[in-house]
Short mmCIF file of N, CA and C in Angstrom, two decimals:
data_model
loop_
_atom_site.label_atom_id
_atom_site.label_comp_id
_atom_site.label_asym_id
_atom_site.label_seq_id
_atom_site.Cartn_x
_atom_site.Cartn_y
_atom_site.Cartn_z
N MET A 113 74.84 -112.32 -32.91
CA MET A 113 74.70 -112.87 -31.77
C MET A 113 74.13 -114.33 -31.48
N PRO A 114 74.56 -115.36 -30.79
CA PRO A 114 73.70 -116.66 -30.85
C PRO A 114 72.60 -116.33 -30.18
N HIS A 115 71.52 -117.02 -30.51
CA HIS A 115 70.14 -117.30 -29.69
C HIS A 115 70.27 -117.99 -28.54
N ASP A 116 70.02 -117.45 -27.62
CA ASP A 116 69.90 -118.31 -26.25
C ASP A 116 68.55 -119.08 -26.05
N ASP A 117 68.20 -120.40 -25.93
CA ASP A 117 66.83 -120.72 -25.94
C ASP A 117 66.48 -120.67 -24.50
N ARG A 118 67.26 -120.45 -23.50
CA ARG A 118 66.79 -120.38 -21.93
C ARG A 118 66.30 -119.04 -21.75
N SER A 119 66.51 -118.15 -22.22
CA SER A 119 65.88 -116.70 -22.01
C SER A 119 64.28 -116.75 -22.60
N VAL A 120 63.28 -115.83 -21.46
CA VAL A 120 61.89 -115.82 -21.91
C VAL A 120 61.71 -115.03 -22.59
N HIS A 121 60.95 -114.87 -23.66
CA HIS A 121 60.41 -113.84 -24.44
C HIS A 121 59.02 -113.65 -24.06
N PHE A 122 58.59 -112.15 -23.29
CA PHE A 122 57.12 -112.09 -23.29
C PHE A 122 56.18 -112.15 -24.29
N SER A 123 56.91 -111.95 -25.48
CA SER A 123 55.88 -112.15 -26.67
C SER A 123 55.47 -113.53 -27.16
N ARG A 124 56.56 -114.69 -26.44
CA ARG A 124 55.95 -116.24 -26.71
C ARG A 124 55.34 -116.64 -25.39
N LEU A 125 54.60 -115.78 -24.50
CA LEU A 125 54.01 -116.48 -23.49
C LEU A 125 52.37 -116.39 -23.86
N PRO A 126 51.49 -117.43 -23.51
CA PRO A 126 50.32 -117.63 -23.80
C PRO A 126 49.75 -116.37 -23.21
N LEU A 127 48.59 -115.79 -23.95
CA LEU A 127 47.70 -114.60 -23.20
C LEU A 127 47.38 -115.00 -22.18
N GLY A 128 46.63 -116.42 -22.04
CA GLY A 128 45.87 -116.71 -20.90
C GLY A 128 46.51 -116.55 -19.27
N PRO A 129 47.87 -117.02 -19.06
CA PRO A 129 48.44 -116.75 -17.94
C PRO A 129 48.53 -115.49 -17.65
N ALA A 130 48.78 -114.67 -18.58
CA ALA A 130 49.18 -113.10 -18.10
C ALA A 130 47.70 -112.42 -17.79
N CYS A 131 46.52 -112.90 -18.42
CA CYS A 131 45.34 -112.46 -17.97
C CYS A 131 44.92 -112.85 -16.59
N LEU A 132 45.36 -114.17 -16.27
CA LEU A 132 44.86 -114.70 -15.07
C LEU A 132 45.86 -113.62 -13.88
N LEU A 133 47.08 -113.51 -14.30
CA LEU A 133 47.71 -112.77 -13.24
C LEU A 133 47.53 -111.35 -12.98
N LEU A 134 46.84 -110.63 -14.22
CA LEU A 134 46.18 -109.32 -13.98
C LEU A 134 44.77 -109.42 -13.31
N ALA A 135 44.15 -110.51 -13.43
CA ALA A 135 42.85 -110.81 -12.85
C ALA A 135 43.19 -110.86 -11.15
N VAL A 136 44.38 -111.37 -10.80
CA VAL A 136 44.46 -111.73 -9.29
C VAL A 136 45.00 -110.82 -8.85
N SER A 137 45.97 -109.87 -9.59
CA SER A 137 46.43 -108.68 -8.99
C SER A 137 45.35 -107.65 -8.67
N LEU A 138 44.41 -107.46 -9.68
CA LEU A 138 43.36 -106.68 -9.41
C LEU A 138 42.29 -106.76 -8.25
N LEU A 139 41.97 -108.16 -8.09
CA LEU A 139 41.29 -108.73 -6.98
C LEU A 139 41.88 -108.37 -5.53
N MET A 140 43.32 -108.47 -5.31
CA MET A 140 44.08 -108.41 -4.29
C MET A 140 44.06 -106.81 -3.90
N LEU A 141 43.99 -105.92 -4.87
CA LEU A 141 44.25 -104.49 -4.47
C LEU A 141 42.99 -104.08 -4.22
N SER A 142 41.62 -104.66 -4.66
CA SER A 142 40.19 -104.19 -4.38
C SER A 142 39.69 -104.13 -2.77
N PRO A 143 40.20 -105.11 -1.90
CA PRO A 143 39.91 -104.62 -0.66
C PRO A 143 40.60 -103.47 -0.13
N LEU A 144 41.84 -103.42 -0.14
CA LEU A 144 42.83 -102.25 -0.18
C LEU A 144 42.19 -100.65 -0.42
N GLN A 145 41.71 -100.98 -1.54
CA GLN A 145 40.72 -99.65 -1.94
C GLN A 145 39.50 -99.30 -1.09
N ALA A 146 38.66 -100.69 -0.78
CA ALA A 146 37.36 -100.51 -0.28
C ALA A 146 37.85 -99.95 1.12
N SER A 147 38.78 -100.43 1.85
CA SER A 147 39.22 -100.02 3.18
C SER A 147 39.53 -98.70 3.42
N ALA A 148 40.04 -98.03 2.62
CA ALA A 148 40.69 -96.36 2.46
C ALA A 148 39.59 -95.88 2.35
N LYS A 149 38.42 -96.09 2.05
CA LYS A 149 37.30 -95.30 1.86
C LYS A 149 36.68 -94.71 3.48
N GLU A 150 36.38 -93.40 3.46
CA GLU A 150 36.08 -92.62 4.64
C GLU A 150 34.84 -93.00 4.96
N PRO A 151 34.47 -93.31 6.09
CA PRO A 151 33.01 -93.56 6.55
C PRO A 151 31.99 -92.04 6.05
N THR A 152 31.00 -92.43 5.98
CA THR A 152 30.10 -91.30 5.37
C THR A 152 29.42 -90.57 6.70
N TYR A 153 28.85 -89.77 6.60
CA TYR A 153 28.06 -88.84 7.69
C TYR A 153 27.17 -89.93 8.29
N GLU A 154 26.46 -90.61 7.70
CA GLU A 154 25.38 -91.25 8.00
C GLU A 154 26.01 -92.52 8.82
N ASP A 155 27.19 -93.06 8.18
CA ASP A 155 27.87 -94.38 8.96
C ASP A 155 28.48 -93.88 10.30
N THR A 156 28.95 -92.83 10.28
CA THR A 156 29.46 -92.48 11.53
C THR A 156 28.66 -92.09 12.70
N LEU A 157 27.47 -91.22 12.22
CA LEU A 157 26.46 -90.72 12.90
C LEU A 157 25.96 -92.30 13.85
N VAL A 158 25.65 -93.32 13.16
CA VAL A 158 25.39 -94.76 13.38
C VAL A 158 26.05 -95.28 14.29
N PHE A 159 27.87 -94.90 14.15
CA PHE A 159 28.46 -95.86 15.00
C PHE A 159 28.60 -94.89 16.33
N ILE A 160 28.47 -93.60 16.32
CA ILE A 160 28.39 -92.67 17.60
C ILE A 160 27.12 -93.12 18.14
N GLU A 161 25.82 -93.29 17.87
CA GLU A 161 24.73 -93.70 18.53
C GLU A 161 24.83 -94.87 18.94
N GLY A 162 25.37 -96.06 18.26
CA GLY A 162 25.61 -97.31 18.79
C GLY A 162 26.89 -97.45 19.98
N ASN A 163 27.34 -96.30 20.11
CA ASN A 163 28.36 -96.62 21.04
C ASN A 163 28.49 -95.51 22.15
N ALA A 164 27.86 -94.51 21.98
CA ALA A 164 27.94 -93.19 22.94
C ALA A 164 26.87 -93.98 24.07
N ARG A 165 27.43 -93.47 25.34
CA ARG A 165 26.46 -93.53 26.62
C ARG A 165 24.93 -92.92 26.51
N TYR A 166 25.07 -91.66 25.90
CA TYR A 166 23.95 -91.17 25.93
C TYR A 166 23.45 -91.07 24.20
N PRO A 167 22.20 -90.54 24.21
CA PRO A 167 21.97 -90.41 22.78
C PRO A 167 22.32 -89.07 22.13
N LEU A 168 22.87 -89.00 20.83
CA LEU A 168 23.32 -87.96 20.09
C LEU A 168 22.32 -88.02 19.03
N VAL A 169 21.40 -87.19 18.99
CA VAL A 169 20.30 -86.94 17.96
C VAL A 169 20.23 -85.74 17.09
N GLU A 170 20.33 -86.03 15.91
CA GLU A 170 20.34 -85.21 15.01
C GLU A 170 18.96 -84.12 15.20
N ARG A 171 19.11 -83.13 15.01
CA ARG A 171 18.10 -81.94 15.38
C ARG A 171 17.42 -81.45 14.18
N ASP A 172 17.11 -80.28 14.11
CA ASP A 172 16.28 -79.63 13.14
C ASP A 172 17.02 -79.83 11.64
N ARG A 173 18.27 -79.71 11.40
CA ARG A 173 19.00 -79.98 10.21
C ARG A 173 20.31 -80.53 10.09
N ARG A 174 20.88 -81.06 9.15
CA ARG A 174 22.02 -81.91 9.42
C ARG A 174 23.19 -81.31 10.34
N CYS A 175 24.14 -81.85 10.99
CA CYS A 175 25.16 -81.40 11.86
C CYS A 175 24.59 -80.75 13.02
N GLU A 176 23.47 -80.64 13.28
CA GLU A 176 22.77 -79.54 14.67
C GLU A 176 22.30 -80.87 15.29
N PHE A 177 22.86 -81.00 16.65
CA PHE A 177 22.60 -81.94 17.82
C PHE A 177 22.21 -82.02 18.85
N MET A 178 21.55 -82.92 19.73
CA MET A 178 20.98 -82.73 20.98
C MET A 178 21.74 -84.03 21.46
N TYR A 179 22.63 -83.82 22.60
CA TYR A 179 23.25 -84.83 23.50
C TYR A 179 22.89 -85.12 24.82
N ARG A 180 22.33 -86.23 25.41
CA ARG A 180 21.99 -86.66 26.72
C ARG A 180 20.39 -85.71 26.74
N ASP A 181 19.85 -85.76 25.72
CA ASP A 181 18.33 -84.94 25.80
C ASP A 181 18.50 -83.62 26.29
N ASN A 182 19.72 -83.18 26.58
CA ASN A 182 19.64 -81.69 27.18
C ASN A 182 20.78 -80.72 26.62
N PHE A 183 22.00 -81.18 25.91
CA PHE A 183 22.85 -80.30 25.34
C PHE A 183 22.73 -80.25 23.76
N ARG A 184 22.50 -79.01 23.41
CA ARG A 184 22.06 -78.77 22.00
C ARG A 184 23.43 -78.18 21.64
N PHE A 185 23.82 -78.53 20.21
CA PHE A 185 25.21 -77.76 19.78
C PHE A 185 25.18 -78.07 18.19
N SER A 186 25.92 -77.37 17.76
CA SER A 186 26.37 -77.47 16.11
C SER A 186 27.67 -78.06 15.99
N ALA A 187 27.90 -79.18 15.68
CA ALA A 187 28.92 -79.88 15.09
C ALA A 187 30.18 -78.60 14.33
N ARG A 188 29.68 -78.18 13.64
CA ARG A 188 30.34 -77.13 12.89
C ARG A 188 31.19 -76.07 13.79
N GLU A 189 30.78 -75.68 15.17
CA GLU A 189 31.36 -75.10 15.84
C GLU A 189 32.28 -75.63 16.92
N LEU A 190 32.34 -76.79 16.82
CA LEU A 190 33.35 -77.67 17.93
C LEU A 190 34.71 -77.95 17.25
N ASN A 191 35.69 -78.11 18.16
CA ASN A 191 36.92 -78.31 17.75
C ASN A 191 37.33 -79.76 17.53
N PRO A 192 37.88 -80.33 16.28
CA PRO A 192 38.14 -81.89 16.18
C PRO A 192 39.03 -82.60 17.08
N ILE A 193 39.57 -81.86 17.82
CA ILE A 193 40.74 -82.48 18.67
C ILE A 193 40.32 -82.53 20.10
N PRO A 194 39.94 -83.83 20.27
CA PRO A 194 39.41 -84.01 21.76
C PRO A 194 40.23 -84.23 22.76
N VAL A 195 39.96 -84.11 24.06
CA VAL A 195 40.83 -84.73 25.06
C VAL A 195 40.13 -85.90 25.67
N VAL A 196 40.86 -86.86 25.49
CA VAL A 196 40.33 -88.33 26.16
C VAL A 196 40.65 -88.44 27.27
N ASN A 197 39.60 -88.92 28.32
CA ASN A 197 39.77 -89.18 29.63
C ASN A 197 38.87 -90.15 30.16
N GLY A 198 39.27 -91.25 30.06
CA GLY A 198 38.53 -92.49 30.76
C GLY A 198 37.44 -92.56 29.78
N TRP A 199 36.26 -92.69 30.28
CA TRP A 199 35.05 -92.85 29.42
C TRP A 199 34.64 -91.78 28.20
N GLY A 200 34.99 -90.49 28.60
CA GLY A 200 34.78 -89.61 27.50
C GLY A 200 35.81 -89.01 27.05
N ALA A 201 35.30 -87.99 25.99
CA ALA A 201 36.05 -87.13 25.31
C ALA A 201 35.68 -85.93 25.25
N LEU A 202 36.18 -84.98 25.70
CA LEU A 202 35.88 -83.39 25.81
C LEU A 202 36.20 -82.60 24.67
N PHE A 203 35.30 -82.11 24.20
CA PHE A 203 35.34 -81.50 22.81
C PHE A 203 34.88 -79.79 23.05
N LYS A 204 35.79 -79.06 22.67
CA LYS A 204 35.77 -77.70 23.13
C LYS A 204 35.10 -76.69 22.15
N CYS A 205 34.28 -75.70 22.30
CA CYS A 205 34.03 -74.90 20.95
C CYS A 205 35.20 -74.35 20.10
N THR A 206 35.36 -73.94 18.88
CA THR A 206 36.38 -73.44 18.31
C THR A 206 36.43 -71.66 18.93
N GLN A 207 37.73 -71.20 18.81
CA GLN A 207 37.91 -69.75 18.85
C GLN A 207 37.55 -69.34 20.31
N ALA A 208 37.66 -70.43 21.27
CA ALA A 208 37.42 -70.15 22.72
C ALA A 208 35.95 -69.69 23.11
N LYS A 209 35.09 -69.76 22.03
CA LYS A 209 33.60 -69.42 22.02
C LYS A 209 32.83 -70.25 22.95
N LYS A 210 31.56 -69.97 23.29
CA LYS A 210 30.54 -70.82 23.74
C LYS A 210 29.54 -71.19 23.09
N CYS A 211 29.38 -72.29 22.70
CA CYS A 211 28.66 -72.78 21.68
C CYS A 211 27.60 -74.10 22.09
N ILE A 212 27.54 -74.35 23.33
CA ILE A 212 26.57 -75.40 23.54
C ILE A 212 25.70 -75.06 24.65
N ASP A 213 24.24 -75.21 24.23
CA ASP A 213 23.39 -74.86 25.19
C ASP A 213 22.92 -75.72 25.86
N PRO A 214 23.05 -75.73 27.13
CA PRO A 214 22.44 -76.75 27.96
C PRO A 214 21.43 -76.54 28.25
N ARG A 215 20.29 -77.58 28.37
CA ARG A 215 18.81 -77.58 28.74
C ARG A 215 18.12 -76.46 27.99
N ASN A 216 18.76 -75.84 26.55
CA ASN A 216 17.90 -74.81 26.04
C ASN A 216 17.76 -73.76 26.58
N SER A 217 18.67 -73.42 27.66
CA SER A 217 18.63 -72.28 28.69
C SER A 217 18.84 -70.99 27.98
N GLY A 218 19.80 -70.95 26.98
CA GLY A 218 20.41 -69.81 26.45
C GLY A 218 21.60 -69.22 27.26
N THR A 219 21.86 -70.17 28.32
CA THR A 219 23.17 -69.84 28.83
C THR A 219 24.24 -70.80 28.18
N LEU A 220 25.30 -70.20 27.36
CA LEU A 220 26.13 -71.18 26.42
C LEU A 220 27.28 -71.39 27.46
N GLN A 221 28.02 -72.84 27.08
CA GLN A 221 29.36 -73.22 27.49
C GLN A 221 30.02 -73.61 26.67
N GLY A 222 31.46 -73.70 27.02
CA GLY A 222 32.30 -73.91 25.89
C GLY A 222 32.96 -75.24 25.54
N GLU A 223 31.94 -76.19 26.33
CA GLU A 223 32.53 -77.59 26.29
C GLU A 223 31.68 -78.59 26.56
N ILE A 224 32.02 -79.76 25.68
CA ILE A 224 30.81 -81.15 26.04
C ILE A 224 31.77 -82.16 26.08
N THR A 225 31.18 -83.12 26.81
CA THR A 225 31.95 -84.20 27.00
C THR A 225 31.14 -85.57 26.58
N ILE A 226 31.41 -86.30 25.44
CA ILE A 226 30.73 -87.16 24.84
C ILE A 226 31.42 -88.68 25.39
N GLU A 227 30.61 -89.15 26.18
CA GLU A 227 31.02 -90.54 26.51
C GLU A 227 30.87 -91.85 25.94
N ALA A 228 31.43 -92.85 26.20
CA ALA A 228 31.27 -94.02 25.08
C ALA A 228 30.59 -95.10 26.55
N LYS A 229 29.76 -95.84 25.73
CA LYS A 229 29.37 -97.07 26.80
C LYS A 229 30.31 -97.83 27.30
N ASP A 230 31.51 -98.31 26.39
CA ASP A 230 32.59 -99.10 26.78
C ASP A 230 33.62 -98.35 26.71
N ILE A 231 34.31 -98.30 27.92
CA ILE A 231 35.56 -97.47 28.29
C ILE A 231 36.74 -98.07 27.20
N ASN A 232 36.40 -99.52 26.52
CA ASN A 232 37.51 -99.80 25.63
C ASN A 232 37.16 -98.93 24.10
N LYS A 233 36.33 -98.45 24.02
CA LYS A 233 35.85 -97.90 22.56
C LYS A 233 35.66 -96.17 23.06
N ALA A 234 36.22 -95.85 24.13
CA ALA A 234 36.43 -94.29 24.26
C ALA A 234 37.10 -93.55 23.02
N ASP A 235 38.12 -94.16 22.73
CA ASP A 235 39.32 -93.33 22.04
C ASP A 235 38.43 -93.42 20.45
N LYS A 236 37.56 -94.67 20.18
CA LYS A 236 36.87 -94.85 18.90
C LYS A 236 35.72 -93.85 18.69
N VAL A 237 35.07 -93.84 19.98
CA VAL A 237 34.01 -92.84 19.71
C VAL A 237 34.44 -91.36 19.56
N ALA A 238 35.47 -90.98 20.34
CA ALA A 238 36.18 -89.58 20.32
C ALA A 238 36.67 -89.55 18.63
N ARG A 239 37.19 -90.40 18.15
CA ARG A 239 37.77 -90.19 16.85
C ARG A 239 36.46 -90.13 15.83
N ALA A 240 35.32 -90.81 16.25
CA ALA A 240 34.18 -90.77 15.31
C ALA A 240 33.69 -89.43 15.24
N VAL A 241 33.61 -88.92 16.48
CA VAL A 241 32.74 -87.41 16.34
C VAL A 241 33.85 -86.33 15.89
N ALA A 242 34.96 -86.53 16.25
CA ALA A 242 36.10 -85.73 15.50
C ALA A 242 35.73 -85.96 13.87
N HIS A 243 35.45 -87.24 13.49
CA HIS A 243 35.25 -87.13 12.13
C HIS A 243 33.92 -86.42 11.60
N LEU A 244 33.06 -86.80 12.56
CA LEU A 244 31.77 -86.07 12.17
C LEU A 244 31.63 -84.64 12.07
N ILE A 245 32.47 -83.93 13.05
CA ILE A 245 33.05 -82.72 13.09
C ILE A 245 33.52 -81.83 11.73
N GLN A 246 34.28 -82.74 11.13
CA GLN A 246 35.14 -82.54 10.05
C GLN A 246 34.04 -82.70 8.88
N LEU A 247 33.21 -83.86 8.94
CA LEU A 247 32.25 -84.08 7.67
C LEU A 247 31.25 -82.98 7.72
N CYS A 248 30.90 -82.31 8.77
CA CYS A 248 29.88 -81.19 9.00
C CYS A 248 30.65 -79.99 8.49
N GLY A 249 31.90 -79.90 8.03
CA GLY A 249 32.59 -78.57 7.54
C GLY A 249 33.38 -77.47 8.95
N GLY A 250 33.46 -78.28 9.96
CA GLY A 250 34.29 -77.77 11.15
C GLY A 250 35.61 -77.73 10.84
N ALA A 251 36.18 -77.14 12.28
CA ALA A 251 37.71 -76.77 11.86
C ALA A 251 38.56 -78.40 11.29
N LYS A 252 39.51 -78.19 10.68
CA LYS A 252 40.15 -79.51 10.45
C LYS A 252 41.45 -79.74 11.41
N ALA A 253 41.33 -81.12 11.88
CA ALA A 253 42.21 -81.30 12.78
C ALA A 253 43.59 -81.27 12.20
N LYS A 254 44.53 -80.76 12.87
CA LYS A 254 45.89 -80.58 12.84
C LYS A 254 46.76 -81.86 13.01
N PRO A 255 47.42 -82.57 12.48
CA PRO A 255 48.32 -83.90 12.75
C PRO A 255 48.95 -83.64 13.80
N ASP A 256 49.27 -84.62 14.66
CA ASP A 256 50.12 -84.35 16.07
C ASP A 256 51.65 -84.66 15.66
N LEU A 257 52.53 -83.82 15.55
CA LEU A 257 53.81 -83.95 15.08
C LEU A 257 54.58 -84.69 15.79
N PHE A 258 54.13 -84.78 17.32
CA PHE A 258 54.98 -85.51 18.19
C PHE A 258 54.44 -86.63 18.83
#
């Protein structure tokens, strides 16, 4: 079979361009990998504290919070699927329990609304609180299929 000089043989390519191509490919992929990283517990809490209308303060231990200086709850006991309405997102206790203690009264209620400072960020605050609930070991959000 006659040899065709127009064909490219990879064994004849200099190593330099191949290394450069590989390096550029890796650099292009690295921002994608960094953006796929989930926010940490601390990052999520900082985002919520900066964007919620009232303070969400970590209490005695991790995942135990006080909201608006008078609603005490454990994030583990909240359902991570909120009902977003205007400025806020309503989170209910799991299994139809009452898990939020208003004013440390001992009389529990079954839901809490976390409000955003900016109505345009209400959805982001809701998603951040849902993420915090999951980071705390709360119920897993099921995907919305419709």
